[in-house]
Coordinates of C-alpha atoms in Angstrom, one line a residue:
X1 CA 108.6 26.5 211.1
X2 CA 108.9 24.8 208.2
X3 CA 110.3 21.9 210.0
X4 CA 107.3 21.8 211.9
X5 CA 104.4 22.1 209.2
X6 CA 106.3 19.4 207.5
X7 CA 105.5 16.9 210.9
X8 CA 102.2 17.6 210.8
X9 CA 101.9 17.0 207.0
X10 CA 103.8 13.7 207.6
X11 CA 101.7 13.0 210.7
X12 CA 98.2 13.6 209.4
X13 CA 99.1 11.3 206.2
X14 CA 99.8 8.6 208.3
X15 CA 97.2 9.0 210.4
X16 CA 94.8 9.0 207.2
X17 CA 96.7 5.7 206.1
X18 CA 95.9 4.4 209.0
X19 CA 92.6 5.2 209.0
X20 CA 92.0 3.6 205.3
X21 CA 93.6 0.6 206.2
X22 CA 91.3 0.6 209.0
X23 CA 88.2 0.9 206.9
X24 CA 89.0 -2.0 204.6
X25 CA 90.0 -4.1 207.2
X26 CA 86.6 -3.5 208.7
X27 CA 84.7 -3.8 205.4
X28 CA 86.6 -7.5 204.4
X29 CA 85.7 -8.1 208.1
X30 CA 82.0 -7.6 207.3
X31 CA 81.9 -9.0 204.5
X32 CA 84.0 -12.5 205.6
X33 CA 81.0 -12.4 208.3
X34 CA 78.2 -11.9 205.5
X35 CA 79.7 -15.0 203.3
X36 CA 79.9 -17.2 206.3
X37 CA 76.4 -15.8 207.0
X38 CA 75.1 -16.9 203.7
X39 CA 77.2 -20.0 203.2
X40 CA 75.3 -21.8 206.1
X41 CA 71.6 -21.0 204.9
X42 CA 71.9 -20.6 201.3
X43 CA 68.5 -21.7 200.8
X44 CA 67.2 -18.2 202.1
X45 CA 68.4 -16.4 199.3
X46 CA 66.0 -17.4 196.6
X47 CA 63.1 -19.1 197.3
X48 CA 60.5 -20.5 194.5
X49 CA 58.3 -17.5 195.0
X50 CA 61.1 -14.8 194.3
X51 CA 60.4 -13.1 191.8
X52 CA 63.0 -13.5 188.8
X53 CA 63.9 -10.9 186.1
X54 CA 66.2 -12.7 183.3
X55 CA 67.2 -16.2 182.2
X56 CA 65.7 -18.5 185.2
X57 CA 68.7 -20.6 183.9
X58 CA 71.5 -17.8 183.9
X59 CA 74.8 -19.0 185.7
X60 CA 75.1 -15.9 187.8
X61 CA 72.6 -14.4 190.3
X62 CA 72.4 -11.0 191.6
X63 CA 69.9 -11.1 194.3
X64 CA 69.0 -7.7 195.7
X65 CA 67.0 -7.3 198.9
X66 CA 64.7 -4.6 197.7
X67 CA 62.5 -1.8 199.5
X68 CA 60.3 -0.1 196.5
X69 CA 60.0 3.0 198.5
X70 CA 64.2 3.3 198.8
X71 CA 65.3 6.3 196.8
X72 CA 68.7 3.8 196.5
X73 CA 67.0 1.0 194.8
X74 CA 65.8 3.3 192.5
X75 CA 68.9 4.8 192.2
X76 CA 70.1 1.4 191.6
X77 CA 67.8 -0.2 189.4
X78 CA 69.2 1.4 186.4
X79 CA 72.7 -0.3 186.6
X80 CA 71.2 -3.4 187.3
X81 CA 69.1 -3.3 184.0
X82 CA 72.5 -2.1 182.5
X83 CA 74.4 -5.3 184.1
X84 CA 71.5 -7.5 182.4
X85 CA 71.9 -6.1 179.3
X86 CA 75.4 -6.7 179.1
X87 CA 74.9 -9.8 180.0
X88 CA 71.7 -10.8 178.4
X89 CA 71.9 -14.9 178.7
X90 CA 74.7 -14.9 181.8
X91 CA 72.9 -12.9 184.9
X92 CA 69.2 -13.0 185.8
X93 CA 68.4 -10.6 188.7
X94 CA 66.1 -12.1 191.7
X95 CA 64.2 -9.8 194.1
X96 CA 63.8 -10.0 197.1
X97 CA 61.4 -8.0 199.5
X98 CA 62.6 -5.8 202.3
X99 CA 60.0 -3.3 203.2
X100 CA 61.1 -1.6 205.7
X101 CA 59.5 1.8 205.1
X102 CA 55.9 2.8 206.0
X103 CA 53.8 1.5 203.2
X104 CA 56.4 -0.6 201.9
X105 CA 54.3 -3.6 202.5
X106 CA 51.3 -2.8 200.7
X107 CA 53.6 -1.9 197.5
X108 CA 55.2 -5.0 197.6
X109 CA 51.3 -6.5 197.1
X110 CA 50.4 -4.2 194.3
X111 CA 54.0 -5.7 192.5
X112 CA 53.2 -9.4 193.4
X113 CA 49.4 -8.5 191.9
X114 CA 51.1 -7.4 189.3
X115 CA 52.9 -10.5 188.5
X116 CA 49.8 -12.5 188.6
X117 CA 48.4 -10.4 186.2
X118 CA 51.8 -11.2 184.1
X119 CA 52.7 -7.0 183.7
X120 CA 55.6 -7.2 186.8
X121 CA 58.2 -5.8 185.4
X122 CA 55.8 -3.1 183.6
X123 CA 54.8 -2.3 187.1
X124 CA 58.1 -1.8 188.7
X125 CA 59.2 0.5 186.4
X126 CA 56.6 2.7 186.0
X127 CA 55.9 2.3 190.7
X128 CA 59.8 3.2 190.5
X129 CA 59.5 6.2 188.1
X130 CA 56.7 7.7 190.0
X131 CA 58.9 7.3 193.8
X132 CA 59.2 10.8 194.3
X133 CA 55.5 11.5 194.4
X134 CA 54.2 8.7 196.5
X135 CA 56.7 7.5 198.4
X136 CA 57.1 10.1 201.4
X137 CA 58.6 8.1 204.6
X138 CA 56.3 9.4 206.7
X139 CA 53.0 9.8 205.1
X140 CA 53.2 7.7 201.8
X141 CA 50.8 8.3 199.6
X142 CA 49.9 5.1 198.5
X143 CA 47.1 6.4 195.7
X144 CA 49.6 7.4 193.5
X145 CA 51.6 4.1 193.7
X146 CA 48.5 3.0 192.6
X147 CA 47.7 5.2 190.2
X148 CA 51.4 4.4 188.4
X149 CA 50.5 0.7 188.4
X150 CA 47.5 1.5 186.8
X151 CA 48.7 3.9 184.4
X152 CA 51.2 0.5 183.6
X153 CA 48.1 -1.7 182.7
X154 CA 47.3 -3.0 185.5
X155 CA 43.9 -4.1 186.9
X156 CA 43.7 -2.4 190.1
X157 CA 40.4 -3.7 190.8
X158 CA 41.9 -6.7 190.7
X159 CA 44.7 -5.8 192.3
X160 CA 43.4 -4.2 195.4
X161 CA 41.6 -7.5 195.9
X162 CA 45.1 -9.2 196.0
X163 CA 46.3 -6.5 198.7
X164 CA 43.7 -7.0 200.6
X165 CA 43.7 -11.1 200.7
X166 CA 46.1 -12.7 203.2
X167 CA 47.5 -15.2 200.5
X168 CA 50.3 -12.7 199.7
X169 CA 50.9 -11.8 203.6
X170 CA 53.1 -15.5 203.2
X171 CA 55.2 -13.4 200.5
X172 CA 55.8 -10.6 202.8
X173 CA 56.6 -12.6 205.8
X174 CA 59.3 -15.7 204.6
X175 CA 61.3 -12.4 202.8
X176 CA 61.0 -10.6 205.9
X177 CA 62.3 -13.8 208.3
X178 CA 65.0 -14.8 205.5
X179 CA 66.3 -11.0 205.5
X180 CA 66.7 -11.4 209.5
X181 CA 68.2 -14.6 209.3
X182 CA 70.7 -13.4 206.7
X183 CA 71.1 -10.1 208.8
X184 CA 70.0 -7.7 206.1
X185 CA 69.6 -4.4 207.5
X186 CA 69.7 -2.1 204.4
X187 CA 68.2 -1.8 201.3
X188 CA 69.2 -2.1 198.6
X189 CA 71.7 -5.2 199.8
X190 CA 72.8 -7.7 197.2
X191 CA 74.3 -10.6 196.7
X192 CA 75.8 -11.7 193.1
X193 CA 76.1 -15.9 193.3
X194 CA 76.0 -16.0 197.1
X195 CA 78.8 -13.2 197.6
X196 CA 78.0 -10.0 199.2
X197 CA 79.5 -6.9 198.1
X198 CA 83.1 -6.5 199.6
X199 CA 81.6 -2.2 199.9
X200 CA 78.9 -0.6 198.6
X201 CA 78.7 1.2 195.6
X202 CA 78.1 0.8 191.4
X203 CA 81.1 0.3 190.6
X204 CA 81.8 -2.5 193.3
X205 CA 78.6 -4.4 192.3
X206 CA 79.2 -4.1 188.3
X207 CA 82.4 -5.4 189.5
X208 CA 81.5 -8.7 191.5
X209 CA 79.1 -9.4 188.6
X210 CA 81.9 -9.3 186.1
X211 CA 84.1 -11.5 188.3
X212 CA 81.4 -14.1 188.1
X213 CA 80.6 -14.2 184.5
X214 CA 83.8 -14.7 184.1
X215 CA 84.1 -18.1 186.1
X216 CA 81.4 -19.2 183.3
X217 CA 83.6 -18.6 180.4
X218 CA 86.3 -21.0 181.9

């Protein structure tokens, strides 16, 4: 019997083995496929409108595809503000618009309003803070995105103007065909100097970023 249970033991851990090595074999697979995805259209990955948090002249780039209603950029956003200030004058952050929840788009407006109105960052903060109470998949309540903006100084008078003006559509809509191209289907997805992650997960991305500022220091 003993003899037995020990088979099984010894045949279940290799079959786990097996499945590991499966799993990262799939996951440098994807990622190999993301680089050589990137690699051949680089220019979609930051265009002149993105909006940029940090240095503009910082060596390393994490640019995150971002969905403001996404409970994981939220989750997220937090060790990317750690990241940057660890490395104040190395890593700027770029974002990147992926709204692929219901009332997604009209969000994204209210932050690019805010940027014209210089209180961006302000905005995003205090839009992600307030997630929870707005930002139901299936009847957001936009209002109280609103309302959080406002409560961050912003004009929402002149803000809803903004929203409701087609100049910003041509915001929405080259993020929305560069995401496609680059074959972004989640949010948040980032990419830290053209790399993707090789899997998903803080540690993975604090990781890649760390690998990067230290090609600067050579």
């Amino acid at each position: 019997m003993k003899h037995r249970k020990l088979i099984i033991f010894l045949v279940l851990g290799m079959a786990f083995v097996a499945f590991l090595v499966g799993v990262n074999l799939y996951q440098s697979r994807v990622q190999s496929a993301q680089e050589l995805q990137v690699a051949g259209q680089a220019e979609r990955l930051v265009r002149m409108h993105s909006p940029v948090i940090g240095p503009r002249e910082a060596p390393v780039t994490i640019v995150e595809f971002f969905d403001p209603a996404c409970e994981t950029c939220r989750a997220f956003y937090p060790v990317v503000k750690e990241l940057m200030q660890q490395y104040p004058t190395e890593v700027r952050l770029v974002i990147r618009y992926a709204p692929f929840h219901q009332g997604s788009e009209q969000v994204v407006k209210l932050l690019e309003s805010a940027r014209r109105q210089d209180k961006y960052l302000a905005v995003l903060e205090s839009v992600l803070a307030a997630q929870p109470q707005w930002a139901d998949h299936g009847t957001p309540n936009l209002e109280l995105a609103y309302k959080a903006a406002e409560q961050a100084g912003l004009d929402m008078q002149r803000a809803r103007a903004d929203i409701a003006a087609p100049a910003l559509d041509a915001v929405v809509l080259q993020d929305v065909q560069d995401l496609t191209a680059l074959k972004v289907e989640k949010t948040p997805t980032f990419f830290v100097n053209g790399r993707p992650l090789p899997s998903f997960g803080h540690t993975q991305l604090a990781e890649l970023v760390a690998q990067e500022v230290s090609k600067t220091k050579k």
